[in-house]
């Protein structure tokens, strides 16, 4: 992508609750080398975002030449940049000093290949390449932000503890995060095996330098309901 296309307005730091990831029909797995993670949120990614979606007109590569442009172009809504820098691959050597912290805070829960490096490499290629940050700095930025505000602790302070029985007001989770971090975040829910609504991911907003939290500029349609669970893990 061109440099102009890669300009963005803020990052989402997305953290996932392992109890919710695991309590779905797809289930979860733990990394071969590091095993079951400690109880707590884990990083999913640090994602560059536009404050307003753009309507891009992409060239239709398969259209016959000479057809009118309305047919040659396909309208596409773009709300974030992705896959920049020609898919520059992540190099293990660039993050060697971060590996212990990455394993503890950004482990894979997917059953596809149980290697966290594969997850990091995917997140780098899709989102990191558009961040304007070097590989090392991109991963370090996400780890630093997570370390600054312990979401699991912030929720526990407000009496929101992992439980397979309790349900919590969504507003109480929202308020606890605003109170504990100083900034408004967005929340995403999923459905457990029993159909219950559970808190799945927290989207914190970050300035373009990747250093400081900001209030999320837009609300999100996060699939939550007034009452949600935080399943045990
Ligand atoms: P899903 O459709 O499961 O919500 O998201 C699939 C993938 O699309 C995510 O893993 C992420 O890579 C990307 N994605 C979804 N929502 C957003 C968003 O709001 N911002 C950015 N930058 N990427 C997103
Ligand atoms: P995104 O939703 O970021 O586009 O895609 C996430 C990709 O990373 C999916 O292909 C998913 O299979 C893989 N992945 C590996 N580990 C994890 C994990 O722990 N959580 C999530 N959400 N996706 C993971």
PDB file of C-alpha atoms and ligand atoms in Angstrom:
ATOM      1  CA  UNK A   1       0.000   0.000   0.000  1.00  0.00           C
ATOM      2  CA  UNK A   2       1.076   3.591  -0.493  1.00  0.00           C
ATOM      3  CA  UNK A   3       2.241   5.727   2.416  1.00  0.00           C
ATOM      4  CA  UNK A   4      -0.957   7.820   2.271  1.00  0.00           C
ATOM      5  CA  UNK A   5      -3.110   4.744   2.620  1.00  0.00           C
ATOM      6  CA  UNK A   6      -1.179   3.696   5.685  1.00  0.00           C
ATOM      7  CA  UNK A   7      -1.976   6.852   7.635  1.00  0.00           C
ATOM      8  CA  UNK A   8      -4.349   6.041  10.429  1.00  0.00           C
ATOM      9  CA  UNK A   9      -5.962   7.780  13.391  1.00  0.00           C
ATOM     10  CA  UNK A  10      -5.520   5.496  16.393  1.00  0.00           C
ATOM     11  CA  UNK A  11      -4.694   1.941  17.422  1.00  0.00           C
ATOM     12  CA  UNK A  12      -6.920  -0.608  19.072  1.00  0.00           C
ATOM     13  CA  UNK A  13      -5.053  -2.650  21.666  1.00  0.00           C
ATOM     14  CA  UNK A  14      -7.224  -5.762  21.684  1.00  0.00           C
ATOM     15  CA  UNK A  15      -7.063  -8.158  24.637  1.00  0.00           C
ATOM     16  CA  UNK A  16      -8.941 -11.450  24.808  1.00  0.00           C
ATOM     17  CA  UNK A  17     -10.376 -13.246  27.838  1.00  0.00           C
ATOM     18  CA  UNK A  18      -9.190 -16.885  27.579  1.00  0.00           C
ATOM     19  CA  UNK A  19     -12.223 -18.233  29.455  1.00  0.00           C
ATOM     20  CA  UNK A  20     -14.473 -16.806  26.749  1.00  0.00           C
ATOM     21  CA  UNK A  21     -12.275 -17.863  23.835  1.00  0.00           C
ATOM     22  CA  UNK A  22     -12.234 -21.425  25.216  1.00  0.00           C
ATOM     23  CA  UNK A  23     -15.937 -21.603  26.137  1.00  0.00           C
ATOM     24  CA  UNK A  24     -17.184 -21.639  22.554  1.00  0.00           C
ATOM     25  CA  UNK A  25     -17.987 -24.497  20.248  1.00  0.00           C
ATOM     26  CA  UNK A  26     -14.568 -24.173  18.593  1.00  0.00           C
ATOM     27  CA  UNK A  27     -12.823 -24.584  21.964  1.00  0.00           C
ATOM     28  CA  UNK A  28      -9.178 -23.670  22.513  1.00  0.00           C
ATOM     29  CA  UNK A  29      -5.687 -25.127  22.732  1.00  0.00           C
ATOM     30  CA  UNK A  30      -2.489 -24.051  24.458  1.00  0.00           C
ATOM     31  CA  UNK A  31       0.943 -23.499  22.909  1.00  0.00           C
ATOM     32  CA  UNK A  32       3.123 -26.641  22.597  1.00  0.00           C
ATOM     33  CA  UNK A  33       6.086 -24.992  24.252  1.00  0.00           C
ATOM     34  CA  UNK A  34       4.586 -22.801  26.984  1.00  0.00           C
ATOM     35  CA  UNK A  35       1.341 -24.583  27.851  1.00  0.00           C
ATOM     36  CA  UNK A  36      -1.681 -23.217  29.679  1.00  0.00           C
ATOM     37  CA  UNK A  37      -1.390 -19.467  30.282  1.00  0.00           C
ATOM     38  CA  UNK A  38      -1.895 -17.865  33.679  1.00  0.00           C
ATOM     39  CA  UNK A  39      -5.409 -16.570  34.397  1.00  0.00           C
ATOM     40  CA  UNK A  40      -5.743 -13.154  32.833  1.00  0.00           C
ATOM     41  CA  UNK A  41      -6.317 -11.271  29.624  1.00  0.00           C
ATOM     42  CA  UNK A  42      -3.969 -11.962  26.725  1.00  0.00           C
ATOM     43  CA  UNK A  43      -3.096  -9.721  23.811  1.00  0.00           C
ATOM     44  CA  UNK A  44      -4.824 -10.389  20.484  1.00  0.00           C
ATOM     45  CA  UNK A  45      -3.307  -7.506  18.587  1.00  0.00           C
ATOM     46  CA  UNK A  46      -2.443  -3.840  18.164  1.00  0.00           C
ATOM     47  CA  UNK A  47      -4.488  -2.659  15.200  1.00  0.00           C
ATOM     48  CA  UNK A  48      -4.173   0.630  13.284  1.00  0.00           C
ATOM     49  CA  UNK A  49      -7.619   2.159  12.617  1.00  0.00           C
ATOM     50  CA  UNK A  50      -9.304   4.993  10.797  1.00  0.00           C
ATOM     51  CA  UNK A  51     -11.631   7.228  12.849  1.00  0.00           C
ATOM     52  CA  UNK A  52     -13.989   7.260   9.829  1.00  0.00           C
ATOM     53  CA  UNK A  53     -14.349   4.440   7.350  1.00  0.00           C
ATOM     54  CA  UNK A  54     -13.323   5.282   3.805  1.00  0.00           C
ATOM     55  CA  UNK A  55     -15.028   4.196   0.638  1.00  0.00           C
ATOM     56  CA  UNK A  56     -12.275   2.974  -1.631  1.00  0.00           C
ATOM     57  CA  UNK A  57     -12.747   2.184  -5.308  1.00  0.00           C
ATOM     58  CA  UNK A  58     -10.521  -0.750  -6.054  1.00  0.00           C
ATOM     59  CA  UNK A  59      -9.553  -1.618  -9.582  1.00  0.00           C
ATOM     60  CA  UNK A  60     -11.220  -4.827 -10.651  1.00  0.00           C
ATOM     61  CA  UNK A  61      -8.259  -6.885 -11.820  1.00  0.00           C
ATOM     62  CA  UNK A  62     -10.287  -9.367 -13.884  1.00  0.00           C
ATOM     63  CA  UNK A  63     -12.403  -6.888 -15.812  1.00  0.00           C
ATOM     64  CA  UNK A  64     -11.927  -6.737 -19.562  1.00  0.00           C
ATOM     65  CA  UNK A  65     -10.143  -3.576 -20.710  1.00  0.00           C
ATOM     66  CA  UNK A  66     -12.354  -0.904 -22.245  1.00  0.00           C
ATOM     67  CA  UNK A  67     -15.419  -1.522 -20.109  1.00  0.00           C
ATOM     68  CA  UNK A  68     -16.792   1.587 -18.479  1.00  0.00           C
ATOM     69  CA  UNK A  69     -15.149   2.484 -15.175  1.00  0.00           C
ATOM     70  CA  UNK A  70     -18.266   1.760 -13.101  1.00  0.00           C
ATOM     71  CA  UNK A  71     -17.895  -1.866 -14.082  1.00  0.00           C
ATOM     72  CA  UNK A  72     -14.138  -1.858 -13.743  1.00  0.00           C
ATOM     73  CA  UNK A  73     -14.201  -0.576 -10.217  1.00  0.00           C
ATOM     74  CA  UNK A  74     -15.502  -2.289  -7.156  1.00  0.00           C
ATOM     75  CA  UNK A  75     -16.691  -0.251  -4.177  1.00  0.00           C
ATOM     76  CA  UNK A  76     -15.129  -1.300  -0.910  1.00  0.00           C
ATOM     77  CA  UNK A  77     -15.544   0.091   2.597  1.00  0.00           C
ATOM     78  CA  UNK A  78     -12.220   0.341   4.401  1.00  0.00           C
ATOM     79  CA  UNK A  79     -12.200   0.986   8.145  1.00  0.00           C
ATOM     80  CA  UNK A  80      -8.547   0.202   8.730  1.00  0.00           C
ATOM     81  CA  UNK A  81      -5.377  -0.326   6.735  1.00  0.00           C
ATOM     82  CA  UNK A  82      -4.030  -3.868   6.569  1.00  0.00           C
ATOM     83  CA  UNK A  83      -1.244  -5.849   4.904  1.00  0.00           C
ATOM     84  CA  UNK A  84       1.101  -2.927   4.223  1.00  0.00           C
ATOM     85  CA  UNK A  85       4.775  -3.054   3.149  1.00  0.00           C
ATOM     86  CA  UNK A  86       4.207  -5.956   0.757  1.00  0.00           C
ATOM     87  CA  UNK A  87       3.623  -8.404   3.597  1.00  0.00           C
ATOM     88  CA  UNK A  88       7.037  -7.957   5.202  1.00  0.00           C
ATOM     89  CA  UNK A  89       7.509 -11.145   7.301  1.00  0.00           C
ATOM     90  CA  UNK A  90       8.209 -11.094  11.050  1.00  0.00           C
ATOM     91  CA  UNK A  91      11.746 -12.156  11.960  1.00  0.00           C
ATOM     92  CA  UNK A  92      12.275 -14.030  15.209  1.00  0.00           C
ATOM     93  CA  UNK A  93      15.622 -12.284  15.687  1.00  0.00           C
ATOM     94  CA  UNK A  94      13.910  -8.887  15.883  1.00  0.00           C
ATOM     95  CA  UNK A  95      11.888  -9.857  18.955  1.00  0.00           C
ATOM     96  CA  UNK A  96      14.403 -12.169  20.665  1.00  0.00           C
ATOM     97  CA  UNK A  97      14.640 -10.010  23.798  1.00  0.00           C
ATOM     98  CA  UNK A  98      10.826  -9.900  24.125  1.00  0.00           C
ATOM     99  CA  UNK A  99      10.114 -13.624  23.828  1.00  0.00           C
ATOM    100  CA  UNK A 100       9.571 -14.380  27.521  1.00  0.00           C
ATOM    101  CA  UNK A 101       7.190 -11.438  27.908  1.00  0.00           C
ATOM    102  CA  UNK A 102       5.433 -12.220  24.638  1.00  0.00           C
ATOM    103  CA  UNK A 103       4.904 -15.832  25.676  1.00  0.00           C
ATOM    104  CA  UNK A 104       3.449 -14.708  29.016  1.00  0.00           C
ATOM    105  CA  UNK A 105       1.183 -12.015  27.555  1.00  0.00           C
ATOM    106  CA  UNK A 106       0.439 -12.800  23.892  1.00  0.00           C
ATOM    107  CA  UNK A 107       0.047 -16.561  23.663  1.00  0.00           C
ATOM    108  CA  UNK A 108      -2.061 -18.305  21.044  1.00  0.00           C
ATOM    109  CA  UNK A 109      -5.266 -20.070  22.098  1.00  0.00           C
ATOM    110  CA  UNK A 110      -5.990 -21.394  18.634  1.00  0.00           C
ATOM    111  CA  UNK A 111      -5.890 -25.120  17.933  1.00  0.00           C
ATOM    112  CA  UNK A 112      -4.558 -24.616  14.403  1.00  0.00           C
ATOM    113  CA  UNK A 113      -0.845 -25.039  15.111  1.00  0.00           C
ATOM    114  CA  UNK A 114      -0.294 -24.156  18.777  1.00  0.00           C
ATOM    115  CA  UNK A 115       2.651 -21.913  18.058  1.00  0.00           C
ATOM    116  CA  UNK A 116       2.491 -18.371  19.382  1.00  0.00           C
ATOM    117  CA  UNK A 117       5.082 -17.217  16.853  1.00  0.00           C
ATOM    118  CA  UNK A 118       2.638 -18.032  14.048  1.00  0.00           C
ATOM    119  CA  UNK A 119       0.025 -15.808  15.761  1.00  0.00           C
ATOM    120  CA  UNK A 120       2.542 -12.944  16.197  1.00  0.00           C
ATOM    121  CA  UNK A 121       3.722 -13.286  12.586  1.00  0.00           C
ATOM    122  CA  UNK A 122       0.104 -13.121  11.364  1.00  0.00           C
ATOM    123  CA  UNK A 123      -0.705 -10.060  13.494  1.00  0.00           C
ATOM    124  CA  UNK A 124       2.522  -8.372  12.317  1.00  0.00           C
ATOM    125  CA  UNK A 125       1.786  -9.025   8.649  1.00  0.00           C
ATOM    126  CA  UNK A 126      -1.861  -7.942   8.814  1.00  0.00           C
ATOM    127  CA  UNK A 127      -1.681  -5.027  11.256  1.00  0.00           C
ATOM    128  CA  UNK A 128       1.896  -4.359  12.338  1.00  0.00           C
ATOM    129  CA  UNK A 129       3.112  -3.601   8.817  1.00  0.00           C
ATOM    130  CA  UNK A 130       0.690  -0.634   8.770  1.00  0.00           C
ATOM    131  CA  UNK A 131       1.721   0.684  12.209  1.00  0.00           C
ATOM    132  CA  UNK A 132       4.667   2.811  11.152  1.00  0.00           C
ATOM    133  CA  UNK A 133       6.664   1.003  13.844  1.00  0.00           C
ATOM    134  CA  UNK A 134       9.637  -1.325  13.437  1.00  0.00           C
ATOM    135  CA  UNK A 135       8.982  -4.963  14.347  1.00  0.00           C
ATOM    136  CA  UNK A 136      10.610  -4.770  17.770  1.00  0.00           C
ATOM    137  CA  UNK A 137       8.919  -1.487  18.668  1.00  0.00           C
ATOM    138  CA  UNK A 138       5.498  -2.710  17.579  1.00  0.00           C
ATOM    139  CA  UNK A 139       5.584  -5.712  19.910  1.00  0.00           C
ATOM    140  CA  UNK A 140       7.208  -3.717  22.697  1.00  0.00           C
ATOM    141  CA  UNK A 141       4.496  -1.051  22.433  1.00  0.00           C
ATOM    142  CA  UNK A 142       1.700  -3.599  22.856  1.00  0.00           C
ATOM    143  CA  UNK A 143       3.436  -5.273  25.812  1.00  0.00           C
ATOM    144  CA  UNK A 144       4.090  -1.930  27.533  1.00  0.00           C
ATOM    145  CA  UNK A 145       0.487  -0.814  27.152  1.00  0.00           C
ATOM    146  CA  UNK A 146      -0.798  -4.085  28.577  1.00  0.00           C
ATOM    147  CA  UNK A 147       1.607  -3.861  31.508  1.00  0.00           C
ATOM    148  CA  UNK A 148       0.524  -0.285  32.299  1.00  0.00           C
ATOM    149  CA  UNK A 149      -3.040  -1.314  33.085  1.00  0.00           C
ATOM    150  CA  UNK A 150      -3.795  -4.771  34.445  1.00  0.00           C
ATOM    151  CA  UNK A 151      -7.333  -5.284  33.172  1.00  0.00           C
ATOM    152  CA  UNK A 152      -7.844  -8.462  35.170  1.00  0.00           C
ATOM    153  CA  UNK A 153      -6.894  -6.614  38.361  1.00  0.00           C
ATOM    154  CA  UNK A 154      -8.973  -3.569  37.482  1.00  0.00           C
ATOM    155  CA  UNK A 155     -12.081  -5.717  37.041  1.00  0.00           C
ATOM    156  CA  UNK A 156     -11.380  -7.668  40.259  1.00  0.00           C
ATOM    157  CA  UNK A 157     -11.113  -4.348  42.170  1.00  0.00           C
ATOM    158  CA  UNK A 158     -14.660  -3.638  41.056  1.00  0.00           C
ATOM    159  CA  UNK A 159     -15.846  -7.080  42.178  1.00  0.00           C
ATOM    160  CA  UNK A 160     -15.907  -8.438  38.637  1.00  0.00           C
ATOM    161  CA  UNK A 161     -14.203 -11.794  39.036  1.00  0.00           C
ATOM    162  CA  UNK A 162     -14.157 -14.847  36.761  1.00  0.00           C
ATOM    163  CA  UNK A 163     -17.119 -17.095  37.529  1.00  0.00           C
ATOM    164  CA  UNK A 164     -19.269 -19.576  35.677  1.00  0.00           C
ATOM    165  CA  UNK A 165     -22.353 -18.540  37.677  1.00  0.00           C
ATOM    166  CA  UNK A 166     -22.270 -14.796  38.148  1.00  0.00           C
ATOM    167  CA  UNK A 167     -23.454 -12.281  35.609  1.00  0.00           C
ATOM    168  CA  UNK A 168     -22.382  -8.665  35.570  1.00  0.00           C
ATOM    169  CA  UNK A 169     -23.904  -5.460  34.257  1.00  0.00           C
ATOM    170  CA  UNK A 170     -22.090  -4.455  31.076  1.00  0.00           C
ATOM    171  CA  UNK A 171     -22.140  -0.880  32.400  1.00  0.00           C
ATOM    172  CA  UNK A 172     -20.242  -1.955  35.527  1.00  0.00           C
ATOM    173  CA  UNK A 173     -17.462  -3.416  33.359  1.00  0.00           C
ATOM    174  CA  UNK A 174     -17.403  -0.283  31.221  1.00  0.00           C
ATOM    175  CA  UNK A 175     -17.241   1.942  34.317  1.00  0.00           C
ATOM    176  CA  UNK A 176     -14.531  -0.156  36.000  1.00  0.00           C
ATOM    177  CA  UNK A 177     -12.278   0.108  32.931  1.00  0.00           C
ATOM    178  CA  UNK A 178     -12.859   3.860  32.621  1.00  0.00           C
ATOM    179  CA  UNK A 179     -12.166   4.277  36.334  1.00  0.00           C
ATOM    180  CA  UNK A 180      -9.143   1.968  36.426  1.00  0.00           C
ATOM    181  CA  UNK A 181      -7.384   3.075  33.246  1.00  0.00           C
ATOM    182  CA  UNK A 182      -8.713   6.622  32.920  1.00  0.00           C
ATOM    183  CA  UNK A 183     -10.031   5.951  29.421  1.00  0.00           C
ATOM    184  CA  UNK A 184     -13.146   4.670  27.679  1.00  0.00           C
ATOM    185  CA  UNK A 185     -12.731   1.307  25.968  1.00  0.00           C
ATOM    186  CA  UNK A 186     -14.951  -0.720  23.646  1.00  0.00           C
ATOM    187  CA  UNK A 187     -16.191  -4.188  24.566  1.00  0.00           C
ATOM    188  CA  UNK A 188     -16.896  -7.251  22.452  1.00  0.00           C
ATOM    189  CA  UNK A 189     -18.871 -10.293  23.559  1.00  0.00           C
ATOM    190  CA  UNK A 190     -19.332 -13.808  22.255  1.00  0.00           C
ATOM    191  CA  UNK A 191     -21.703 -16.640  23.076  1.00  0.00           C
ATOM    192  CA  UNK A 192     -20.701 -19.553  25.284  1.00  0.00           C
ATOM    193  CA  UNK A 193     -21.587 -23.178  24.593  1.00  0.00           C
ATOM    194  CA  UNK A 194     -24.811 -22.660  26.571  1.00  0.00           C
ATOM    195  CA  UNK A 195     -25.695 -19.544  24.567  1.00  0.00           C
ATOM    196  CA  UNK A 196     -24.788 -17.151  27.380  1.00  0.00           C
ATOM    197  CA  UNK A 197     -23.298 -13.746  26.561  1.00  0.00           C
ATOM    198  CA  UNK A 198     -19.735 -13.398  27.768  1.00  0.00           C
ATOM    199  CA  UNK A 199     -17.095 -10.671  27.659  1.00  0.00           C
ATOM    200  CA  UNK A 200     -14.656 -11.781  24.968  1.00  0.00           C
ATOM    201  CA  UNK A 201     -12.412  -8.858  24.043  1.00  0.00           C
ATOM    202  CA  UNK A 202     -11.573  -5.402  25.380  1.00  0.00           C
ATOM    203  CA  UNK A 203     -10.563  -2.785  22.790  1.00  0.00           C
ATOM    204  CA  UNK A 204      -8.498   0.009  24.334  1.00  0.00           C
ATOM    205  CA  UNK A 205      -7.665   2.978  22.143  1.00  0.00           C
ATOM    206  CA  UNK A 206      -4.102   4.203  21.744  1.00  0.00           C
ATOM    207  CA  UNK A 207      -2.575   7.266  20.098  1.00  0.00           C
ATOM    208  CA  UNK A 208      -0.699   6.824  16.795  1.00  0.00           C
ATOM    209  CA  UNK A 209       2.676   6.717  18.552  1.00  0.00           C
ATOM    210  CA  UNK A 210       1.559   3.524  20.304  1.00  0.00           C
ATOM    211  CA  UNK A 211       2.503   4.994  23.681  1.00  0.00           C
ATOM    212  CA  UNK A 212      -0.574   6.465  25.341  1.00  0.00           C
ATOM    213  CA  UNK A 213      -4.157   5.383  25.886  1.00  0.00           C
ATOM    214  CA  UNK A 214      -6.896   7.701  24.668  1.00  0.00           C
ATOM    215  CA  UNK A 215     -10.691   7.608  24.968  1.00  0.00           C
ATOM    216  CA  UNK A 216     -12.023   5.460  22.150  1.00  0.00           C
ATOM    217  CA  UNK A 217     -13.259   7.900  19.509  1.00  0.00           C
ATOM    218  CA  UNK A 218     -16.124   5.687  18.371  1.00  0.00           C
ATOM    219  CA  UNK A 219     -18.456   3.224  20.025  1.00  0.00           C
ATOM    220  CA  UNK A 220     -18.478  -0.307  18.675  1.00  0.00           C
ATOM    221  CA  UNK A 221     -21.283  -2.718  17.856  1.00  0.00           C
ATOM    222  CA  UNK A 222     -19.741  -5.347  20.134  1.00  0.00           C
ATOM    223  CA  UNK A 223     -22.495  -7.965  20.341  1.00  0.00           C
ATOM    224  CA  UNK A 224     -22.819  -7.555  24.130  1.00  0.00           C
ATOM    225  CA  UNK A 225     -26.028  -7.373  26.160  1.00  0.00           C
ATOM    226  CA  UNK A 226     -26.884  -5.619  29.424  1.00  0.00           C
ATOM    227  CA  UNK A 227     -25.774  -8.637  31.430  1.00  0.00           C
ATOM    228  CA  UNK A 228     -22.626 -10.575  30.628  1.00  0.00           C
ATOM    229  CA  UNK A 229     -20.492 -13.304  32.127  1.00  0.00           C
ATOM    230  CA  UNK A 230     -16.735 -13.534  32.661  1.00  0.00           C
ATOM    231  CA  UNK A 231     -16.280 -17.304  32.515  1.00  0.00           C
ATOM    232  CA  UNK A 232     -13.775 -18.968  34.820  1.00  0.00           C
ATOM    233  CA  UNK A 233     -10.355 -19.818  33.432  1.00  0.00           C
TER     234      UNK A 233
HETATM  235  P1  LIG B   1     -13.997 -10.379  13.339  1.00  0.00           P
HETATM  236  O1  LIG B   1     -14.721 -10.358  12.055  1.00  0.00           O
HETATM  237  O2  LIG B   1     -13.754 -11.730  13.907  1.00  0.00           O
HETATM  238  O3  LIG B   1     -14.455  -9.368  14.352  1.00  0.00           O
HETATM  239  O4  LIG B   1     -12.535  -9.842  12.978  1.00  0.00           O
HETATM  240  C1  LIG B   1     -11.701 -10.541  12.123  1.00  0.00           C
HETATM  241  C2  LIG B   1     -10.422  -9.781  11.968  1.00  0.00           C
HETATM  242  O5  LIG B   1     -10.628  -8.538  11.300  1.00  0.00           O
HETATM  243  C3  LIG B   1      -9.756  -9.376  13.275  1.00  0.00           C
HETATM  244  O6  LIG B   1      -8.979 -10.375  13.805  1.00  0.00           O
HETATM  245  C4  LIG B   1      -8.905  -8.224  12.848  1.00  0.00           C
HETATM  246  O7  LIG B   1      -7.736  -8.666  12.210  1.00  0.00           O
HETATM  247  C5  LIG B   1      -9.797  -7.553  11.851  1.00  0.00           C
HETATM  248  N1  LIG B   1     -10.639  -6.545  12.526  1.00  0.00           N
HETATM  249  C6  LIG B   1     -11.915  -6.687  12.985  1.00  0.00           C
HETATM  250  N2  LIG B   1     -12.379  -5.545  13.502  1.00  0.00           N
HETATM  251  C7  LIG B   1     -11.386  -4.649  13.365  1.00  0.00           C
HETATM  252  C8  LIG B   1     -11.261  -3.272  13.695  1.00  0.00           C
HETATM  253  O8  LIG B   1     -12.164  -2.626  14.226  1.00  0.00           O
HETATM  254  N3  LIG B   1     -10.079  -2.688  13.383  1.00  0.00           N
HETATM  255  C9  LIG B   1      -9.058  -3.354  12.791  1.00  0.00           C
HETATM  256  N4  LIG B   1      -7.926  -2.696  12.536  1.00  0.00           N
HETATM  257  N5  LIG B   1      -9.146  -4.644  12.457  1.00  0.00           N
HETATM  258  C10 LIG B   1     -10.278  -5.280  12.747  1.00  0.00           C
HETATM  259  P1  LIG B   2      -7.663 -11.732  13.222  1.00  0.00           P
HETATM  260  O1  LIG B   2      -8.921 -12.090  13.909  1.00  0.00           O
HETATM  261  O2  LIG B   2      -6.572 -11.069  14.015  1.00  0.00           O
HETATM  262  O3  LIG B   2      -7.671 -11.394  11.767  1.00  0.00           O
HETATM  263  O4  LIG B   2      -7.234 -13.206  13.064  1.00  0.00           O
HETATM  264  C1  LIG B   2      -6.702 -13.938  14.068  1.00  0.00           C
HETATM  265  C2  LIG B   2      -6.034 -15.087  13.378  1.00  0.00           C
HETATM  266  O5  LIG B   2      -5.045 -15.576  14.242  1.00  0.00           O
HETATM  267  C3  LIG B   2      -7.000 -16.198  13.069  1.00  0.00           C
HETATM  268  O6  LIG B   2      -6.613 -16.781  11.839  1.00  0.00           O
HETATM  269  C4  LIG B   2      -6.761 -17.177  14.185  1.00  0.00           C
HETATM  270  O7  LIG B   2      -6.894 -18.510  13.754  1.00  0.00           O
HETATM  271  C5  LIG B   2      -5.328 -16.897  14.554  1.00  0.00           C
HETATM  272  N1  LIG B   2      -5.095 -17.008  15.994  1.00  0.00           N
HETATM  273  C6  LIG B   2      -4.102 -17.711  16.528  1.00  0.00           C
HETATM  274  N2  LIG B   2      -4.159 -17.641  17.869  1.00  0.00           N
HETATM  275  C7  LIG B   2      -5.219 -16.872  18.175  1.00  0.00           C
HETATM  276  C8  LIG B   2      -5.782 -16.444  19.413  1.00  0.00           C
HETATM  277  O8  LIG B   2      -5.315 -16.760  20.510  1.00  0.00           O
HETATM  278  N3  LIG B   2      -6.867 -15.645  19.344  1.00  0.00           N
HETATM  279  C9  LIG B   2      -7.404 -15.265  18.153  1.00  0.00           C
HETATM  280  N4  LIG B   2      -8.482 -14.482  18.175  1.00  0.00           N
HETATM  281  N5  LIG B   2      -6.912 -15.660  16.966  1.00  0.00           N
HETATM  282  C10 LIG B   2      -5.814 -16.453  16.986  1.00  0.00           C
END
